[in-house]
mmCIF file of C-alpha atoms and ligand atoms in Angstrom:
data_model
loop_
_atom_site.group_PDB
_atom_site.id
_atom_site.type_symbol
_atom_site.label_atom_id
_atom_site.label_comp_id
_atom_site.label_asym_id
_atom_site.label_seq_id
_atom_site.Cartn_x
_atom_site.Cartn_y
_atom_site.Cartn_z
ATOM 1 C CA MET T 16 -0.190 0.125 -0.361
ATOM 2 C CA PRO T 17 1.410 3.142 -0.789
ATOM 3 C CA THR T 18 1.820 6.582 1.179
ATOM 4 C CA LYS T 19 -0.094 9.645 0.811
ATOM 5 C CA ILE T 20 2.881 11.227 -1.091
ATOM 6 C CA GLU T 21 3.638 8.088 -2.865
ATOM 7 C CA VAL T 22 0.000 8.540 -4.610
ATOM 8 C CA LEU T 23 0.511 12.250 -4.998
ATOM 9 C CA ALA T 24 4.028 11.518 -6.265
ATOM 10 C CA THR T 25 2.716 8.998 -9.127
ATOM 11 C CA LEU T 26 -0.164 11.768 -9.545
ATOM 12 C CA GLN T 27 2.634 14.075 -10.582
ATOM 13 C CA LEU T 28 4.241 12.463 -12.976
ATOM 14 C CA VAL T 29 0.918 11.581 -14.913
ATOM 15 C CA ASP T 30 0.063 15.626 -14.320
ATOM 16 C CA GLN T 31 3.316 16.160 -15.436
ATOM 17 C CA SER T 32 3.044 14.326 -18.879
ATOM 18 C CA LEU T 33 -0.336 15.275 -19.552
ATOM 19 C CA ARG T 34 0.466 18.900 -18.799
ATOM 20 C CA ALA T 35 3.550 18.525 -21.926
ATOM 21 C CA LYS T 36 0.945 16.918 -23.991
ATOM 22 C CA THR T 37 -1.795 19.416 -23.670
ATOM 23 C CA ARG T 38 0.823 22.274 -23.973
ATOM 24 C CA THR T 39 1.958 20.563 -27.356
ATOM 25 C CA VAL T 40 -1.622 20.901 -28.653
ATOM 26 C CA ALA T 41 -2.336 23.650 -27.445
ATOM 27 C CA GLU T 42 0.691 24.997 -28.998
ATOM 28 C CA GLY T 43 0.215 23.562 -32.245
ATOM 29 C CA GLU T 44 -3.242 25.215 -32.526
ATOM 30 C CA GLY T 45 -1.550 28.510 -31.711
ATOM 31 C CA ARG T 46 0.927 28.524 -34.268
ATOM 32 C CA VAL T 47 -2.001 27.104 -36.974
ATOM 33 C CA ALA T 48 -4.412 29.961 -35.792
ATOM 34 C CA ALA T 49 -1.829 32.504 -35.514
ATOM 35 C CA LEU T 50 -0.850 31.847 -39.996
ATOM 36 C CA GLU T 51 -4.687 31.179 -40.456
ATOM 37 C CA GLU T 52 -4.922 35.342 -39.313
ATOM 38 C CA ALA T 53 -1.627 36.357 -41.463
ATOM 39 C CA VAL T 54 -3.051 34.071 -44.718
ATOM 40 C CA SER T 55 -6.114 36.037 -44.131
ATOM 41 C CA ALA T 56 -4.430 39.391 -43.553
ATOM 42 C CA GLN T 57 -2.619 38.548 -46.250
ATOM 43 C CA THR T 58 -4.879 38.217 -48.981
ATOM 44 C CA ALA T 59 -7.425 41.231 -47.913
ATOM 45 C CA ALA T 60 -4.161 43.271 -48.310
ATOM 46 C CA ALA T 61 -3.810 40.878 -51.983
ATOM 47 C CA SER T 62 -7.550 42.127 -52.907
ATOM 48 C CA ALA T 63 -7.267 45.374 -52.107
ATOM 49 C CA VAL T 64 -3.925 45.667 -54.760
ATOM 50 C CA ARG T 65 -6.040 43.497 -57.212
ATOM 51 C CA VAL T 66 -8.987 46.097 -56.953
ATOM 52 C CA GLU T 67 -6.564 49.239 -57.635
ATOM 53 C CA LEU T 68 -5.066 47.514 -60.032
ATOM 54 C CA ALA T 69 -7.981 47.344 -61.704
ATOM 55 C CA ALA T 70 -9.415 50.517 -61.566
ATOM 56 C CA LEU T 71 -5.829 52.016 -62.895
ATOM 57 C CA GLY T 72 -5.851 49.873 -65.467
ATOM 58 C CA VAL T 73 -9.577 51.482 -66.610
ATOM 59 C CA ARG T 74 -7.742 54.617 -65.894
ATOM 60 C CA GLN T 75 -5.029 53.745 -68.628
ATOM 61 C CA ARG T 76 -7.802 52.634 -70.864
ATOM 62 C CA ASP T 77 -9.354 55.298 -71.218
ATOM 63 C CA LEU T 78 -6.381 57.700 -70.857
ATOM 64 C CA GLU T 79 -5.169 55.377 -73.996
ATOM 65 C CA GLY T 80 -8.696 56.015 -75.691
ATOM 66 C CA ARG T 81 -8.770 59.438 -75.556
ATOM 67 C CA LEU T 82 -5.303 59.972 -76.616
ATOM 68 C CA THR T 83 -5.715 58.145 -79.700
ATOM 69 C CA ALA T 84 -8.633 60.194 -80.182
ATOM 70 C CA ALA T 85 -6.847 63.225 -79.874
ATOM 71 C CA GLU T 86 -3.672 61.978 -82.447
ATOM 72 C CA ALA T 87 -6.778 61.510 -85.203
ATOM 73 C CA LYS T 88 -7.889 64.620 -84.355
ATOM 74 C CA MET T 89 -4.580 66.973 -84.682
ATOM 75 C CA LYS T 90 -3.609 65.119 -87.610
ATOM 76 C CA ASP T 91 -6.679 65.171 -89.254
ATOM 77 C CA ARG T 92 -6.409 69.695 -88.443
ATOM 78 C CA ARG T 93 -2.838 69.188 -90.417
ATOM 79 C CA MET T 94 -3.794 67.586 -92.997
ATOM 80 C CA ARG T 95 -6.883 70.128 -93.445
ATOM 81 C CA MET T 96 -4.398 72.819 -92.738
ATOM 82 C CA THR T 97 -2.558 72.324 -96.183
ATOM 83 C CA ARG T 98 -5.733 72.466 -97.672
ATOM 84 C CA ILE T 99 -6.517 76.225 -96.647
ATOM 85 C CA ARG T 100 -5.542 79.168 -98.057
ATOM 86 C CA ASN T 101 -7.110 82.361 -96.183
ATOM 87 C CA ASP T 102 -5.261 83.739 -93.199
ATOM 88 C CA LYS T 103 -7.915 83.814 -91.121
ATOM 89 C CA GLU T 104 -8.733 79.856 -90.985
ATOM 90 C CA LEU T 105 -5.181 79.032 -90.911
ATOM 91 C CA GLY T 106 -4.633 80.901 -87.777
ATOM 92 C CA LEU T 107 -7.858 79.825 -86.262
ATOM 93 C CA ALA T 108 -7.039 75.334 -87.552
ATOM 94 C CA ARG T 109 -3.393 76.327 -85.539
ATOM 95 C CA ARG T 110 -4.013 77.508 -82.732
ATOM 96 C CA GLU T 111 -7.031 74.189 -82.610
ATOM 97 C CA VAL T 112 -3.841 72.291 -83.362
ATOM 98 C CA ASP T 113 -1.878 73.305 -80.282
ATOM 99 C CA LEU T 114 -5.173 73.658 -77.928
ATOM 100 C CA LEU T 115 -4.547 70.108 -79.256
ATOM 101 C CA LYS T 116 -0.670 69.827 -78.413
ATOM 102 C CA GLU T 117 -1.178 70.598 -75.430
ATOM 103 C CA GLU T 118 -4.101 68.049 -74.757
ATOM 104 C CA ILE T 119 -2.112 65.616 -76.191
ATOM 105 C CA GLY T 120 0.967 66.286 -73.879
ATOM 106 C CA THR T 121 -1.557 66.460 -70.329
ATOM 107 C CA LEU T 122 -2.970 63.166 -71.456
ATOM 108 C CA GLU T 123 0.685 61.866 -72.492
ATOM 109 C CA THR T 124 1.762 63.117 -68.670
ATOM 110 C CA GLU T 125 -1.437 61.404 -66.864
ATOM 111 C CA LEU T 126 -0.875 58.356 -68.780
ATOM 112 C CA MET T 127 3.148 58.516 -67.472
ATOM 113 C CA ALA T 128 2.013 58.181 -64.463
ATOM 114 C CA VAL T 129 -0.636 55.692 -64.176
ATOM 115 C CA MET T 130 1.831 53.274 -66.048
ATOM 116 C CA GLU T 131 3.700 53.975 -62.811
ATOM 117 C CA GLN T 132 1.688 53.597 -61.031
ATOM 118 C CA VAL T 133 0.291 50.237 -62.607
ATOM 119 C CA GLU T 134 4.418 49.261 -62.354
ATOM 120 C CA GLY T 135 4.800 49.226 -58.666
ATOM 121 C CA SER T 136 1.174 47.898 -57.430
ATOM 122 C CA THR T 137 2.343 45.313 -60.031
ATOM 123 C CA ALA T 138 5.390 44.639 -58.250
ATOM 124 C CA LYS T 139 3.632 44.797 -54.539
ATOM 125 C CA LEU T 140 0.755 42.648 -56.281
ATOM 126 C CA ALA T 141 3.733 40.075 -56.773
ATOM 127 C CA GLY T 142 5.236 40.922 -53.275
ATOM 128 C CA LEU T 143 2.260 40.231 -52.113
ATOM 129 C CA ASP T 144 1.529 36.791 -53.769
ATOM 130 C CA ALA T 145 4.349 35.089 -53.084
ATOM 131 C CA GLU T 146 4.199 36.242 -48.945
ATOM 132 C CA LEU T 147 0.937 34.416 -49.442
ATOM 133 C CA ALA T 148 1.806 31.567 -50.593
ATOM 134 C CA ARG T 149 4.450 31.146 -48.027
ATOM 135 C CA LEU T 150 2.526 31.425 -45.299
ATOM 136 C CA ALA T 151 0.168 28.957 -46.927
ATOM 137 C CA ALA T 152 2.373 26.902 -47.537
ATOM 138 C CA GLU T 153 3.653 27.507 -43.356
ATOM 139 C CA ARG T 154 -0.117 26.973 -42.459
ATOM 140 C CA ASP T 155 -0.836 23.875 -44.131
ATOM 141 C CA ARG T 156 2.816 22.394 -42.983
ATOM 142 C CA GLU T 157 1.461 23.321 -39.672
ATOM 143 C CA ALA T 158 -2.221 21.802 -39.700
ATOM 144 C CA SER T 159 -0.718 18.415 -41.097
ATOM 145 C CA GLU T 160 2.103 18.587 -38.507
ATOM 146 C CA LEU T 161 -0.981 19.170 -35.645
ATOM 147 C CA ARG T 162 -2.911 16.160 -37.366
ATOM 148 C CA GLU T 163 -0.374 14.176 -36.692
ATOM 149 C CA THR T 164 0.055 15.451 -32.885
ATOM 150 C CA LEU T 165 -3.294 15.014 -32.325
ATOM 151 C CA ALA T 166 -3.200 11.611 -33.627
ATOM 152 C CA ARG T 167 -0.083 10.454 -31.872
ATOM 153 C CA LEU T 168 -1.302 12.084 -28.427
ATOM 154 C CA SER T 169 -5.480 11.782 -27.876
ATOM 155 C CA SER T 170 -5.222 8.098 -27.235
ATOM 156 C CA GLU T 171 -2.130 9.079 -24.895
ATOM 157 C CA ILE T 172 -4.100 12.243 -23.361
ATOM 158 C CA GLU T 173 -6.926 9.588 -22.919
ATOM 159 C CA ARG T 174 -5.690 7.164 -21.022
ATOM 160 C CA GLU T 175 -3.460 9.442 -18.758
ATOM 161 C CA ARG T 176 -6.728 11.139 -17.946
ATOM 162 C CA ALA T 177 -8.353 7.334 -16.855
ATOM 163 C CA THR T 178 -5.015 6.441 -15.090
ATOM 164 C CA ARG T 179 -5.883 10.426 -13.190
ATOM 165 C CA SER T 180 -9.596 9.895 -12.011
ATOM 166 C CA GLU T 181 -8.375 6.581 -10.598
ATOM 167 C CA LEU T 182 -5.528 8.167 -8.862
ATOM 168 C CA VAL T 183 -7.599 10.886 -7.004
ATOM 169 C CA GLN T 184 -9.786 8.470 -6.092
ATOM 170 C CA THR T 185 -7.508 7.357 -3.466
ATOM 171 C CA ILE T 186 -6.757 10.440 -1.981
ATOM 172 C CA ASP T 187 -8.883 12.370 0.449
ATOM 173 C CA GLY T 188 -10.160 15.649 -1.249
ATOM 174 C CA ASP T 189 -8.754 18.387 0.693
ATOM 175 C CA LEU T 190 -5.066 16.639 0.209
ATOM 176 C CA ARG T 191 -6.284 16.788 -3.639
ATOM 177 C CA ARG T 192 -7.010 20.262 -3.837
ATOM 178 C CA LYS T 193 -4.230 21.007 -1.710
ATOM 179 C CA TYR T 194 -1.817 19.330 -4.219
ATOM 180 C CA GLU T 195 -3.523 20.533 -7.634
ATOM 181 C CA MET T 196 -3.714 23.921 -5.498
ATOM 182 C CA ILE T 197 0.343 23.814 -5.376
ATOM 183 C CA PHE T 198 0.567 21.654 -8.822
ATOM 184 C CA SER T 199 -0.923 25.463 -10.600
ATOM 185 C CA ARG T 200 0.801 27.896 -9.073
ATOM 186 C CA ARG T 201 4.428 26.354 -8.540
ATOM 187 C CA GLY T 202 5.014 25.328 -12.324
ATOM 188 C CA GLY T 203 3.974 21.845 -12.662
ATOM 189 C CA LEU T 204 5.953 20.662 -9.581
ATOM 190 C CA ALA T 205 3.810 20.404 -6.402
ATOM 191 C CA VAL T 206 5.808 16.775 -4.582
ATOM 192 C CA VAL T 207 9.545 17.541 -4.937
ATOM 193 C CA GLU T 208 12.722 14.405 -3.410
ATOM 194 C CA VAL T 209 14.294 16.282 -0.811
ATOM 195 C CA ARG T 210 18.004 14.514 -1.538
ATOM 196 C CA GLY T 211 21.296 14.748 1.251
ATOM 197 C CA GLY T 212 18.649 17.675 3.358
ATOM 198 C CA ILE T 213 18.101 19.798 0.257
ATOM 199 C CA CYS T 214 14.912 20.582 -1.220
ATOM 200 C CA GLN T 215 14.917 19.824 -5.053
ATOM 201 C CA GLY T 216 12.309 22.160 -5.194
ATOM 202 C CA CYS T 217 14.076 25.285 -3.980
ATOM 203 C CA ARG T 218 17.485 24.219 -3.031
ATOM 204 C CA MET T 219 17.145 25.053 0.647
ATOM 205 C CA ARG T 220 18.306 23.007 3.100
ATOM 206 C CA VAL T 221 15.592 21.056 5.175
ATOM 207 C CA PRO T 222 15.986 21.333 8.922
ATOM 208 C CA PRO T 223 17.159 17.866 10.519
ATOM 209 C CA GLN T 224 14.587 17.162 12.627
ATOM 210 C CA LEU T 225 11.932 17.589 9.980
ATOM 211 C CA PHE T 226 14.019 15.582 7.369
ATOM 212 C CA ASN T 227 13.320 12.884 10.224
ATOM 213 C CA GLN T 228 10.222 12.520 9.872
ATOM 214 C CA ILE T 229 10.048 13.319 6.005
ATOM 215 C CA GLN T 230 12.586 9.786 5.498
ATOM 216 C CA ARG T 231 8.996 8.165 7.267
ATOM 217 C CA ASN T 232 6.787 9.143 4.365
ATOM 218 C CA ALA T 233 4.015 8.528 6.602
ATOM 219 C CA GLU T 234 2.672 12.387 6.548
ATOM 220 C CA VAL T 235 2.714 14.883 4.001
ATOM 221 C CA ILE T 236 5.003 17.331 4.741
ATOM 222 C CA LEU T 237 5.424 21.280 2.803
ATOM 223 C CA CYS T 238 8.925 22.745 2.443
ATOM 224 C CA PRO T 239 9.353 26.113 5.372
ATOM 225 C CA SER T 240 10.503 27.206 1.997
ATOM 226 C CA CYS T 241 8.651 27.047 -1.019
ATOM 227 C CA GLN T 242 5.415 25.337 0.655
ATOM 228 C CA ARG T 243 5.505 22.455 -1.574
ATOM 229 C CA MET T 244 5.034 18.594 -0.421
ATOM 230 C CA LEU T 245 8.439 16.578 0.194
ATOM 231 C CA PHE T 246 9.474 13.667 -0.352
ATOM 232 C CA TRP T 247 12.639 11.011 0.315
ATOM 233 C CA ARG T 248 13.046 8.348 -1.831
ATOM 234 C CA ALA T 249 15.617 5.146 -0.245
ATOM 235 C CA GLU T 250 18.678 5.498 -2.477
ATOM 236 C CA GLY T 251 17.907 1.859 -4.051
ATOM 237 C CA GLU T 252 15.075 3.218 -5.597
ATOM 238 C CA GLU T 253 16.007 6.441 -6.504
ATOM 239 C CA ALA T 254 18.995 4.520 -8.891
ATOM 240 C CA SER T 255 16.120 1.959 -10.275
ATOM 241 C CA GLY T 256 13.771 4.971 -11.297
HETATM 242 ZN ZN1 ZN Y 330 11.683 24.020 -0.648
#
């Protein structure tokens, strides 16, 4: 029949294992969720640039159309000029050609600016798409790793939970609650060994009188400095694990 502290030490082994496994799963889930979020943000950013590019494309085609029309009109006016003999009409025609030249210049400047914007946005989109592909691949890799982790750990977690409930039934409620409180507040270490008179939880020397009591393993004794439950293992047992 194991003593209370021995049962608690066994329970702690199960709890530490459970804690590590559930953490591994939670960390995997966290990584997948973070990547999922990054993929969404990147997709939204790429979509915004696509919308911007579509609008620029409309603008570019409009400017190109107007430029072609203005150039055709100017060509036509210049042809007509060669047939004009009247000075007044010639003056008006020259004026019109000058205005068309000005319009063409303005359209060309605008078109150049739009084409530069298209170039910039296209490069930006390529960068965003490359990063999106990288993130999506990383998310897929993490997701498949998580599935593997779950497949590997689920049954172990279930088995350990069953072991835990069996163990817990043999422990008095108050003692169990005390153990659980220390376990959660002291970084998953509630039951610690005393080796060479030193608490392995806080490295403080345990008073000799207390050490004698601990060696009997009869009752649950708390470390005076870190408040963990002290456990003593005979040398032979320690060696054999
Ligand atoms: Zn201690």
